[in-house]
Coordinates of C-alpha atoms in Angstrom, one line a residue:
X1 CA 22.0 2.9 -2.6
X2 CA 17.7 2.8 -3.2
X3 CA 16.9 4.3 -6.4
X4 CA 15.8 7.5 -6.6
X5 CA 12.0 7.0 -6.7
X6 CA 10.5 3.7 -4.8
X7 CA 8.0 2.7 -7.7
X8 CA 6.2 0.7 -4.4
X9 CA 4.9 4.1 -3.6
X10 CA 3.0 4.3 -7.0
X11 CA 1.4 1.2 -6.8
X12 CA 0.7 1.6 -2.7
X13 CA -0.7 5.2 -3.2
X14 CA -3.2 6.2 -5.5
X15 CA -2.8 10.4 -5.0
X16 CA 0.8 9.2 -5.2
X17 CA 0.4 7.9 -9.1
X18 CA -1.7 11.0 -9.9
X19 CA 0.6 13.6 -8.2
X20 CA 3.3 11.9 -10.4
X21 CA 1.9 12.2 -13.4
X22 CA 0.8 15.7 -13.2
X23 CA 4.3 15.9 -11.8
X24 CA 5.6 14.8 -15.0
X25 CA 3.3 16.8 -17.5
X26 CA 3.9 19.8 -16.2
X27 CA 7.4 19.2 -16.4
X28 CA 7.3 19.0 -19.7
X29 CA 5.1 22.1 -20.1
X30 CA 8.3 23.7 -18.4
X31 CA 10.9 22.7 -20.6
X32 CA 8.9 23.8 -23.4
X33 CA 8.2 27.2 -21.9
X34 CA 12.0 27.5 -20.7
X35 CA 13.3 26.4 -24.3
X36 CA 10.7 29.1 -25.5
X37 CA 11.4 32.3 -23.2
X38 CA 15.6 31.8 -24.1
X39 CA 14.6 32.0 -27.9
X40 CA 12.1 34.7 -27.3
X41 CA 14.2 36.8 -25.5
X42 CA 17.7 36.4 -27.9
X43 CA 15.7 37.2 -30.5
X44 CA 14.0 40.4 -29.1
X45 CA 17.7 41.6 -27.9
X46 CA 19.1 40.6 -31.3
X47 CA 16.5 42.6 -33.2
X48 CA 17.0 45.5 -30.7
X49 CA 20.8 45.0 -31.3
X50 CA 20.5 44.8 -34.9
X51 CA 20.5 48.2 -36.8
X52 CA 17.1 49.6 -38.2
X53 CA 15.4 47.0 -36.0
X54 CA 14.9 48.5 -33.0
X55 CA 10.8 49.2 -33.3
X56 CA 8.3 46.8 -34.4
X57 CA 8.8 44.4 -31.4
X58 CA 5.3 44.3 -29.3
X59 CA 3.9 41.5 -30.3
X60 CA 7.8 40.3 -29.4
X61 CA 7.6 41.8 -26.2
X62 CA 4.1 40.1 -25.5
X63 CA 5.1 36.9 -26.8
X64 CA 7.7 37.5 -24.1
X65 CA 5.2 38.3 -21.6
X66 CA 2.8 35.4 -22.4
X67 CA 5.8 32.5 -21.2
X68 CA 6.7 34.2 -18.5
X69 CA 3.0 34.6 -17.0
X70 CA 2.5 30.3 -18.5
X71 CA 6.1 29.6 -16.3
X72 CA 4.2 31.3 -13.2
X73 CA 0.8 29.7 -13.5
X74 CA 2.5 26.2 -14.3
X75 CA 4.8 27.0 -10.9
X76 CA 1.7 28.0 -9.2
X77 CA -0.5 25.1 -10.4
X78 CA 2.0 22.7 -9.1
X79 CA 3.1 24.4 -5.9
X80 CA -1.0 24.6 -5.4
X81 CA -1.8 20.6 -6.3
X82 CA 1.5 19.0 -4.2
X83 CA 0.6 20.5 -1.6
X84 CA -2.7 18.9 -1.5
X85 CA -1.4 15.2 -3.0
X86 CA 1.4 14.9 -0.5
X87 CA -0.8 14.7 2.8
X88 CA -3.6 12.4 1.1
X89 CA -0.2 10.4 -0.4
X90 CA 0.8 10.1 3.4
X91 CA -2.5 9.6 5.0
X92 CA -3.1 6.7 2.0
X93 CA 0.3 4.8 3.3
X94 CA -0.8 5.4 7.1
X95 CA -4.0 3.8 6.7
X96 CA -3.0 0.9 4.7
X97 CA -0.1 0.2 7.4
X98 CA -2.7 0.5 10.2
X99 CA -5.1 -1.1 8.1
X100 CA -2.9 -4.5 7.4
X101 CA -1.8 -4.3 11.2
X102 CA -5.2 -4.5 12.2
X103 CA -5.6 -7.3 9.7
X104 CA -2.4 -9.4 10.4
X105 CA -2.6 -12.1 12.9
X106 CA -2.2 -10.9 16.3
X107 CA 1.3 -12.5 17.2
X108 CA 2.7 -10.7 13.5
X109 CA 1.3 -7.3 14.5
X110 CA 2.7 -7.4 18.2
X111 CA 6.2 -8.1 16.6
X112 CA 5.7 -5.1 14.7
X113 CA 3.6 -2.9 16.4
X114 CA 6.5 -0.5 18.0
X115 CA 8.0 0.2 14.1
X116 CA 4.1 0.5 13.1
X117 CA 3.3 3.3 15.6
X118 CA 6.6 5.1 14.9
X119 CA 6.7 5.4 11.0
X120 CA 2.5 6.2 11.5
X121 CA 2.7 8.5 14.3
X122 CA 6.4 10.4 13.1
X123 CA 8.5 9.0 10.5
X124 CA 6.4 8.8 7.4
X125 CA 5.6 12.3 7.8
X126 CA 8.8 12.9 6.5
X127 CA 7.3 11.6 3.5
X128 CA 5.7 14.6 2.5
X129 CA 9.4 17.0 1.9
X130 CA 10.3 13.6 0.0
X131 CA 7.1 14.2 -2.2
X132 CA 7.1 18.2 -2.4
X133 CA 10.8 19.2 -2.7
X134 CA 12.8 15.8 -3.6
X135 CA 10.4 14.4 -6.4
X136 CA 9.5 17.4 -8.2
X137 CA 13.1 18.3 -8.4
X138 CA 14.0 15.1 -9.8
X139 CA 11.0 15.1 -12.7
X140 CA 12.1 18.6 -13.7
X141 CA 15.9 17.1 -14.1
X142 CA 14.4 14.2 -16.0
X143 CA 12.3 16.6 -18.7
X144 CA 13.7 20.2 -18.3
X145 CA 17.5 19.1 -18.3
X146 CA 17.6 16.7 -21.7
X147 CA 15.5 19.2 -23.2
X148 CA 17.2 22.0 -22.5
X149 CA 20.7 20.3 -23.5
X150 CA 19.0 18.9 -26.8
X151 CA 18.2 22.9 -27.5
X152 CA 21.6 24.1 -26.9
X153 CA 23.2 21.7 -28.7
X154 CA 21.2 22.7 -32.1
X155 CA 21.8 26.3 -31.2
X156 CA 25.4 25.8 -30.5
X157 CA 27.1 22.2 -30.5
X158 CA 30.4 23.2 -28.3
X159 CA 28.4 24.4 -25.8
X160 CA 25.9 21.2 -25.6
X161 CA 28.8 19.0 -25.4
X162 CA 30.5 21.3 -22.4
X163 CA 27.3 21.1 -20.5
X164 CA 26.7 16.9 -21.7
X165 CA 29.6 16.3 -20.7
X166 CA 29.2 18.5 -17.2
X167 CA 26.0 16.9 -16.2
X168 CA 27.4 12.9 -15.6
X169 CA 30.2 14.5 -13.5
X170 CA 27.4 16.3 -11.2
X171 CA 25.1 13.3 -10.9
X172 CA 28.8 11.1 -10.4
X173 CA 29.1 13.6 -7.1
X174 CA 25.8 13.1 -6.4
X175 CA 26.1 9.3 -6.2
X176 CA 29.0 9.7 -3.8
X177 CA 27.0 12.2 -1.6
X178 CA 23.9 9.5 -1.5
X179 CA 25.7 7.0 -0.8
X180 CA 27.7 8.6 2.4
X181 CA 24.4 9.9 3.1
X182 CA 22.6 7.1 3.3
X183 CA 24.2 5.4 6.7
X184 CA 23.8 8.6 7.9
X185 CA 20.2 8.9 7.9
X186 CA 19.8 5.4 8.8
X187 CA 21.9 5.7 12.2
X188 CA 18.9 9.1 12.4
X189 CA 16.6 6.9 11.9
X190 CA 17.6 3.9 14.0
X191 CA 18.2 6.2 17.1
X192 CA 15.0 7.8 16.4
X193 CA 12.9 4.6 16.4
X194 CA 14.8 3.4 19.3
X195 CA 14.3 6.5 21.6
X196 CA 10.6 6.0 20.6
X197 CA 10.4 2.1 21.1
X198 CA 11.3 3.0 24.7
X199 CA 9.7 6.2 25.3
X200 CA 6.3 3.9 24.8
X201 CA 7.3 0.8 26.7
X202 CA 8.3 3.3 29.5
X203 CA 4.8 5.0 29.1
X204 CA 3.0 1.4 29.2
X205 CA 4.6 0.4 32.1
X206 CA 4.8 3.7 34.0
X207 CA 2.4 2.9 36.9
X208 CA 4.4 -0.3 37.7
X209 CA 7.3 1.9 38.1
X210 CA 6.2 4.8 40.1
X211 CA 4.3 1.5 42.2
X212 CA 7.9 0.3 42.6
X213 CA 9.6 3.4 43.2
X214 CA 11.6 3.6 40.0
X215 CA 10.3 5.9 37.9
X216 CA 13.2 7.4 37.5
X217 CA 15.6 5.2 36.6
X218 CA 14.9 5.4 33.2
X219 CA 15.6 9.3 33.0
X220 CA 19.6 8.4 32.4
X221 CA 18.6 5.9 29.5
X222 CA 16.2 8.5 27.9
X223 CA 19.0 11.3 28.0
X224 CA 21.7 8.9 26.1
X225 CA 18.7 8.4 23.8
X226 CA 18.0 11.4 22.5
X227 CA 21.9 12.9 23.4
X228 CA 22.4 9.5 20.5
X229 CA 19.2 11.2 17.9
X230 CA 20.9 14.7 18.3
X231 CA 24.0 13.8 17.2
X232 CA 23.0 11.9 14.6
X233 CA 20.8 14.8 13.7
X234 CA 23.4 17.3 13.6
X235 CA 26.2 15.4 11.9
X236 CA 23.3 14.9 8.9
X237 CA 23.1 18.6 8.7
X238 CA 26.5 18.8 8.3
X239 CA 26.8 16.5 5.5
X240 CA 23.8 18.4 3.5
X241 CA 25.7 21.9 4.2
X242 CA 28.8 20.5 2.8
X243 CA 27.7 18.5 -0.1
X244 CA 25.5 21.0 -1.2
X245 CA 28.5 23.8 -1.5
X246 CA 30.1 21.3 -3.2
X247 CA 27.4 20.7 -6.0
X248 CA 26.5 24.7 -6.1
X249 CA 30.7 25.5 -7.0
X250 CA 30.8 22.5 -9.7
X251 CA 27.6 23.5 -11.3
X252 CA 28.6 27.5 -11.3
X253 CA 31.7 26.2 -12.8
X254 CA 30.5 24.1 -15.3
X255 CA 28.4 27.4 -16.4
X256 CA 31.5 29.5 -16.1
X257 CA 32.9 27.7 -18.6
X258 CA 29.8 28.0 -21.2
X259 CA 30.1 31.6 -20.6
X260 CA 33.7 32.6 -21.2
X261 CA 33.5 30.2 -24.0
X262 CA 30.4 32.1 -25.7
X263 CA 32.4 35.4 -24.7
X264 CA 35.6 34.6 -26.4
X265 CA 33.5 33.5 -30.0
X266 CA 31.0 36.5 -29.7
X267 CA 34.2 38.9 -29.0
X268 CA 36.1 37.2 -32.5
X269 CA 32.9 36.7 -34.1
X270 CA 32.5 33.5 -35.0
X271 CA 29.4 33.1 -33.3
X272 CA 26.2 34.7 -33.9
X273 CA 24.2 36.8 -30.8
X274 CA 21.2 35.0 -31.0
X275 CA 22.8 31.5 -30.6
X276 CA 24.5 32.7 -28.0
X277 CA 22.9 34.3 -25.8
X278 CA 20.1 31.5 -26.1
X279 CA 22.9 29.0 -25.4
X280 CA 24.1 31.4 -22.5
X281 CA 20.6 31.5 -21.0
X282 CA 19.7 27.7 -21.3
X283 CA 22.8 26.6 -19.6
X284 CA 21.9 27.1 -16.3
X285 CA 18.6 26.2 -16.8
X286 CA 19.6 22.4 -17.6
X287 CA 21.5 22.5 -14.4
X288 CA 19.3 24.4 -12.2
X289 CA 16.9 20.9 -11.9
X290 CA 19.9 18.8 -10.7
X291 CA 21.1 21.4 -8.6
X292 CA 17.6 21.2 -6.7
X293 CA 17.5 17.4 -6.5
X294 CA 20.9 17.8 -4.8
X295 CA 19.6 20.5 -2.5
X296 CA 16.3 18.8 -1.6
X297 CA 18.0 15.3 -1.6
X298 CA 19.3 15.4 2.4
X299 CA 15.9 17.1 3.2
X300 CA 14.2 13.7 1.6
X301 CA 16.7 11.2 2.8
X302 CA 14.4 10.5 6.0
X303 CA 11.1 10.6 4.3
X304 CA 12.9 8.2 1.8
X305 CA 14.2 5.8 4.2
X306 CA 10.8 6.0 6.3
X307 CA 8.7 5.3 2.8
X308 CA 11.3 1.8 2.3
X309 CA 10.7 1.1 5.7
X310 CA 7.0 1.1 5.8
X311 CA 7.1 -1.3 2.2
X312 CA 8.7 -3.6 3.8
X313 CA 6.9 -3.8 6.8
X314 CA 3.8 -4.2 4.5
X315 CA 5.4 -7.1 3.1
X316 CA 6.0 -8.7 6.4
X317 CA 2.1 -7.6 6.7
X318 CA 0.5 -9.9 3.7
X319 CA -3.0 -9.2 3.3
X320 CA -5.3 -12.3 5.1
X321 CA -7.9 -14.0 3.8
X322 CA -10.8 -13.3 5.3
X323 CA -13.8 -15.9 5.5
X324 CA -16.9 -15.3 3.5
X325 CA -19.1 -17.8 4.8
X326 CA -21.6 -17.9 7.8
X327 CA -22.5 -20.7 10.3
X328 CA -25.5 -21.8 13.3
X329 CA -23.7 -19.9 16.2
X330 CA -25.4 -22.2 18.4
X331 CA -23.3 -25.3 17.0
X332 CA -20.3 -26.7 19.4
X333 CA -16.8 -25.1 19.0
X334 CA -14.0 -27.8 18.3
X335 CA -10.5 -27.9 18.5
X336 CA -8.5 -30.5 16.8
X337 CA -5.2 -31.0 17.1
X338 CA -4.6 -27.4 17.5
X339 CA -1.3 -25.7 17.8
X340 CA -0.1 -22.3 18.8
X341 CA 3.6 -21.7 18.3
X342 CA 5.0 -19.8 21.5
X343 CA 8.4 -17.9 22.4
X344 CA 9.3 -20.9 24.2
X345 CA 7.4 -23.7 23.0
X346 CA 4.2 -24.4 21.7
X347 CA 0.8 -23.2 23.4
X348 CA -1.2 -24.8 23.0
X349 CA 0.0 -27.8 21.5
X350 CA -2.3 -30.6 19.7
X351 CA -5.2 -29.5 21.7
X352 CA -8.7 -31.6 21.2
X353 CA -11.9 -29.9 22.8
X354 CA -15.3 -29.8 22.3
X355 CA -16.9 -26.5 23.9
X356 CA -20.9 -27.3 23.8
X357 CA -23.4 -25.0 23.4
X358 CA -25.9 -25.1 27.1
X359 CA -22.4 -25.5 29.1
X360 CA -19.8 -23.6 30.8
X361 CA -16.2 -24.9 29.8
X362 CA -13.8 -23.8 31.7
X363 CA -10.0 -23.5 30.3
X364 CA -7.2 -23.8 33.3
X365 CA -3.7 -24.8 33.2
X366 CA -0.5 -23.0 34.4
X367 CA 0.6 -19.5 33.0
X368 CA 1.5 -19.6 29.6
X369 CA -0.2 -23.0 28.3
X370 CA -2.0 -21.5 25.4
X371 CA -5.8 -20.7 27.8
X372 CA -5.8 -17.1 26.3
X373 CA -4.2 -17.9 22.9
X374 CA -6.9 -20.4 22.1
X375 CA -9.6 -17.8 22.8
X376 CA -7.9 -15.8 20.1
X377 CA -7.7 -18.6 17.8
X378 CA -11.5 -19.1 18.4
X379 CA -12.1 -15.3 17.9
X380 CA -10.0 -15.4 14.4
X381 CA -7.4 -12.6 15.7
X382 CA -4.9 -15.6 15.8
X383 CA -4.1 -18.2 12.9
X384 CA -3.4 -22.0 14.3
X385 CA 0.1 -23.2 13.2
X386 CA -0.7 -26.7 13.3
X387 CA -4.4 -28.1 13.4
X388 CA -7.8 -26.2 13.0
X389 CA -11.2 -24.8 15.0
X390 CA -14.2 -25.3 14.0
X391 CA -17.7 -24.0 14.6
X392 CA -19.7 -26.7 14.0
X393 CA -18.2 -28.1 10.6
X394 CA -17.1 -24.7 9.5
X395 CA -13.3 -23.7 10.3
X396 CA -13.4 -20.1 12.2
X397 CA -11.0 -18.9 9.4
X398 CA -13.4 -19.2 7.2
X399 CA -16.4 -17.5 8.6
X400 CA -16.9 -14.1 7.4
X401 CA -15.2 -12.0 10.6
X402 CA -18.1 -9.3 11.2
X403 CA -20.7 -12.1 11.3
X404 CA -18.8 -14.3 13.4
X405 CA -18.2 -11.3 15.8
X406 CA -21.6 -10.0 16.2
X407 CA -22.2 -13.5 17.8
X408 CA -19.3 -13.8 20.3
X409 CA -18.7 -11.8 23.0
X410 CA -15.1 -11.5 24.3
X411 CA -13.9 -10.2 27.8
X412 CA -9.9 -10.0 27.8
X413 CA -8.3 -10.0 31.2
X414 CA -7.7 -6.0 30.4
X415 CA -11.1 -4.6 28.5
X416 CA -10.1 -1.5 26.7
X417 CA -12.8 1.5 26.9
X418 CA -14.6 2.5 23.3
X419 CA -13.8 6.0 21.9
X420 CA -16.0 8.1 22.8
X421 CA -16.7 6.8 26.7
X422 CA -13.6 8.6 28.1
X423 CA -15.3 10.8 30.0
X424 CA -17.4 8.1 31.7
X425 CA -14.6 5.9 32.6
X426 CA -12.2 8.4 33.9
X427 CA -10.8 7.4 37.5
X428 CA -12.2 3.6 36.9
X429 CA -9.7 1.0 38.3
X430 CA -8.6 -2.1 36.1
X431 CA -11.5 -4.1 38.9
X432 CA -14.3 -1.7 38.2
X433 CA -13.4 -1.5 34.1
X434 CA -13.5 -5.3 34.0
X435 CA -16.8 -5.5 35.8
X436 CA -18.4 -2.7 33.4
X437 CA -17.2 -5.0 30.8
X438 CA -19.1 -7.9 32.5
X439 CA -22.3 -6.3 32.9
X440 CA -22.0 -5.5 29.2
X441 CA -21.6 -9.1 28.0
X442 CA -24.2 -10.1 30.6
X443 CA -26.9 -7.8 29.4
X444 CA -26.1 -9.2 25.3
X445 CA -27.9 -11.5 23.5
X446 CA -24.7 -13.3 22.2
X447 CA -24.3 -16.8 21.2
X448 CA -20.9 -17.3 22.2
X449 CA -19.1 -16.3 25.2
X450 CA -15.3 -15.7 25.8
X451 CA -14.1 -14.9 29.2
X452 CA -10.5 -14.7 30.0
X453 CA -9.8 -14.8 34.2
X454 CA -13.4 -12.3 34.8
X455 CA -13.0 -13.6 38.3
X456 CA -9.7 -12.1 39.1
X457 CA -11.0 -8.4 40.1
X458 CA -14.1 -9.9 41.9
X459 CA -14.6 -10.8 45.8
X460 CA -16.2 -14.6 46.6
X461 CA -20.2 -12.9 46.6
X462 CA -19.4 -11.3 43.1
X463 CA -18.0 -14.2 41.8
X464 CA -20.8 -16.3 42.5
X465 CA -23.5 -13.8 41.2
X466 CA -21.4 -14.2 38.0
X467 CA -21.2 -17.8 38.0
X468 CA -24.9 -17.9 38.7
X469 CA -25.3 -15.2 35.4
X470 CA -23.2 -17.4 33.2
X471 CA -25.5 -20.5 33.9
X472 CA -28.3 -18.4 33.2
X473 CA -26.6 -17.8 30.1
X474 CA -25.7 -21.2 29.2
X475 CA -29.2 -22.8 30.2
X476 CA -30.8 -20.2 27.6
X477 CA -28.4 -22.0 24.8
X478 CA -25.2 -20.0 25.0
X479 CA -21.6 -21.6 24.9
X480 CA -19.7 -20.2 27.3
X481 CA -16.1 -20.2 27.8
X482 CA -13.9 -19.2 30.9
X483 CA -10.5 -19.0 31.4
X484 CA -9.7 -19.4 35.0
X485 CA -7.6 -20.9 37.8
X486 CA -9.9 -20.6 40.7
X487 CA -11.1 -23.6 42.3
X488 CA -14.8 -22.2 42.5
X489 CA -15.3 -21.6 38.7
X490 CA -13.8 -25.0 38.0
X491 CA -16.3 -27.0 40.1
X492 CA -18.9 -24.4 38.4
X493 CA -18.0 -25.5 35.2
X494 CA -19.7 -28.7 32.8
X495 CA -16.9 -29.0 31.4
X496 CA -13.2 -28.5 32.0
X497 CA -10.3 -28.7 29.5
X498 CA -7.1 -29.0 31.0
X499 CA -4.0 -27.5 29.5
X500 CA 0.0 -27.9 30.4
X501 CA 2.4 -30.4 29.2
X502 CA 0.2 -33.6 29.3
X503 CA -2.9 -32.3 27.5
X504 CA -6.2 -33.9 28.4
X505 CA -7.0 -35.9 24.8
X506 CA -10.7 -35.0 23.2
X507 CA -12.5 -36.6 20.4
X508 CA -13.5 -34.1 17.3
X509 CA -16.5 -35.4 16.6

């Protein structure tokens, strides 16, 4: 079973150590005033009990007033500031997991980019009952309750030791419940993720079905899916319902028993009014906190579960180190000895190339050699696993990323459209998208360019107006880079690096 607060979420979350302190002060604040209002008020009813005592009790009675109106504005203060911490607490944890995916090396963040977009998009909202209900229940239990018990046992030392010895058999059930409860949200949380992991890939690849006919076949898989969440869902509920009946009757019992003890000694006398009634009216006060963690505690299972989740996807996310220094973007690119580890094998493996400023180098091979990977290893998105690239005599990793990507300009065989050009782009095939993407890196100034298959959309005329644009390019002192397996562009091409099984072998220098 986790502990009961992930200390990650501290040190993650800056709101997060602030809302937890203030959590924490004012939970003391509240013990004091609780402790207070029981002594003020068994001491107002025993001078009002008391004979020739009855008057002379305003300032009492206002005394009275004061903690009650403090209790209310420390309630309201808090109610008022989680409120407010939870969502930036959230927001904080979003960012830095979109943050570090944008960060990670490509081939890392693709492993994990379905989790990513479900705990960002869903699951870490849950987060927020976890930091509202959950951890303000359990501060209170951690300050209000030991203060309260301390307090009753000076004012009556049976009754502390009933409701000592009542508290370890609650927070016993309470282990029992958490740990049944914990496969239970994780089976909710494993068929949530998994309806959603396939909810997007059948989004992605929607067109190809309805293309094909088959969009839907998937409706049967979708149904089991969520048919799987909702059951999962319900038999949570069922456990919270249940467990928290259970904690309710063994609390009100351990009460019962303070009471009819007080009773008996009050009715014989051998106990004094004021220490009873005080003891009377703290008892349920030291139980009340625990009996909130339990009642928040199923609420917060799946904002708990989502907040260890996203921790240790950040670890799988360490933080790169980016370059700091600069280069002359018009010096050759070199690959030496580079390798890309694949799902199959590695791609590309021990590559040596020299990509020139002035020429066109063209990258072709078979599918799945490594053409695209290496632009992304010459881009920085993807770290080598085995040798290095080089602009000039400076490896890419090192170069400080914005610099080095104000230089290059990178066509992917699917451009994606900038926010904010929606409108402008609407009812634009993948064809016309690519070729607004050319005719953006054609009208650049760039140093570097990185083209991955910007042929495979055009007809033979288009194609050769590029090709004739890219020389332009290159005779101005560009290096340009195509990936490509048509014929035409490799005769166009200075020089061409061949990749497969048998790679073409290159000097570095």
């Amino acid at each position: 079973m986790p502990p009961p607060f992930d200390p990650r979420l501290a040190r993650a979350s800056r709101s997060a150590r602030w809302y937890l302190a203030a959590t924490g002060a004012m939970g003391l604040v509240t013990a004091a005033l609780v402790v207070a209002s029981a002594v003020l008020v068994s001491t107002l009813v025993q001078r009002v009990a008391a004979p020739g005592q009855a008057g002379g009790n305003a300032e009492f009675v206002a005394l009275l007033a004061a903690v009650f109106a403090a209790r209310a504005a420390v309630a309201w203060l808090h109610a008022r500031y989680k409120h407010r911490a939870a969502p930036r607490a959230v927001a904080e944890l979003q960012t830095e997991l979109l943050v570090r995916m944008a960060a990670a090396d490509q081939r890392t963040a693709a492993l994990h980019r379905d989790l990513a977009a479900t705990l960002v998009a869903r699951e870490l909202d849950g987060v927020r009952a976890y930091l509202t209900g959950y951890l303000p229940a359990l501060v209170l239990s951690a300050t209000v309750t030991p203060v309260t018990v301390v307090a009753i046992a000076v004012l009556d030392p049976l009754s502390g030791v009933v409701v000592a010895c009542g508290i370890p058999l609650v927070v016993l059930f309470m282990v029992l419940i958490g740990q049944y409860s914990q496969g239970r949200s994780a089976k909710r949380l494993a068929a949530l993720s998994r309806l959603s992991a396939e909810l997007m890939d059948l989004v992605a690849g929607l067109a190809t079905l309805r293309a094909l006919g088959r969009e839907f076949g998937p409706a049967r898989r979708v149904r089991e899916l969520g048919r799987a969440h909702y059951r999962a869902s319900m038999a949570t509920l069922r456990t919270a319902f249940l467990s928290s009946l259970a904690l309710e009757l063994l609390t009100t019992f351990c009460v019962a028993i303070v009471a009819v003890m007080v009773g008996l000694r009050l009715v014989n006398g051998q106990m004094g009014l004021f220490a009873g009634l005080a003891a009377l009216m703290l008892a349920p006060e030291a139980y009340a906190p625990i009996r909130s963690v339990g009642a928040q505690f199923h609420a917060a299972q799946d904002g708990a579960a989502a907040c260890a989740k996203a921790f240790e996807l950040l670890e799988c996310l360490p933080v790169r180190q980016r370059g700091n220094r600069t280069g002359e973007a018009a010096s050759a690119l070199r690959l030496c000895s580079l390798t890309v580890a694949g799902r199959d094998a590695n791609a590309p493996e021990r590559m040596d190339a020299v990509l020139r400023p002035g020429e066109i180098t063209v990258l072709t091979g078979p599918n799945g050699s490594g053409k695209s990977t290496t632009l992304r290893v010459l881009l920085g998105l993807v770290s080598p696993d085995q040798g290095e690239a080089f602009l000039g005599d400076t490896p890419i990793r090192e170069l400080e990323p914005r610099w080095w990507w104000d230089q290059v300009f990178w066509v992917p065989q699917q451009p994606v459209l900038r926010p904010g050009e929606i409108g402008s782009n609407v009812g634009l095939s993948l064809g016309e998208v690519q070729r607004v993407a050319l005719a953006r890196a054609l009208a650049s100034s760039a140093q570097v360019y990185l083209l991955d298959e910007p042929t495979a959309h055009l007809d033979a005329d288009s194609q050769a107006q590029l090709l004739r644009c890219l020389r332009e390019k290159a005779q101005s002192g560009a290096t340009v880079v195509v990936v490509s397996h048509r014929p035409a562009v490799v005769e166009a091409a200075d020089e061409v690096v061949r990749f497969g099984p048998r790679v073409r072998e290159r000097a570095c220098g």
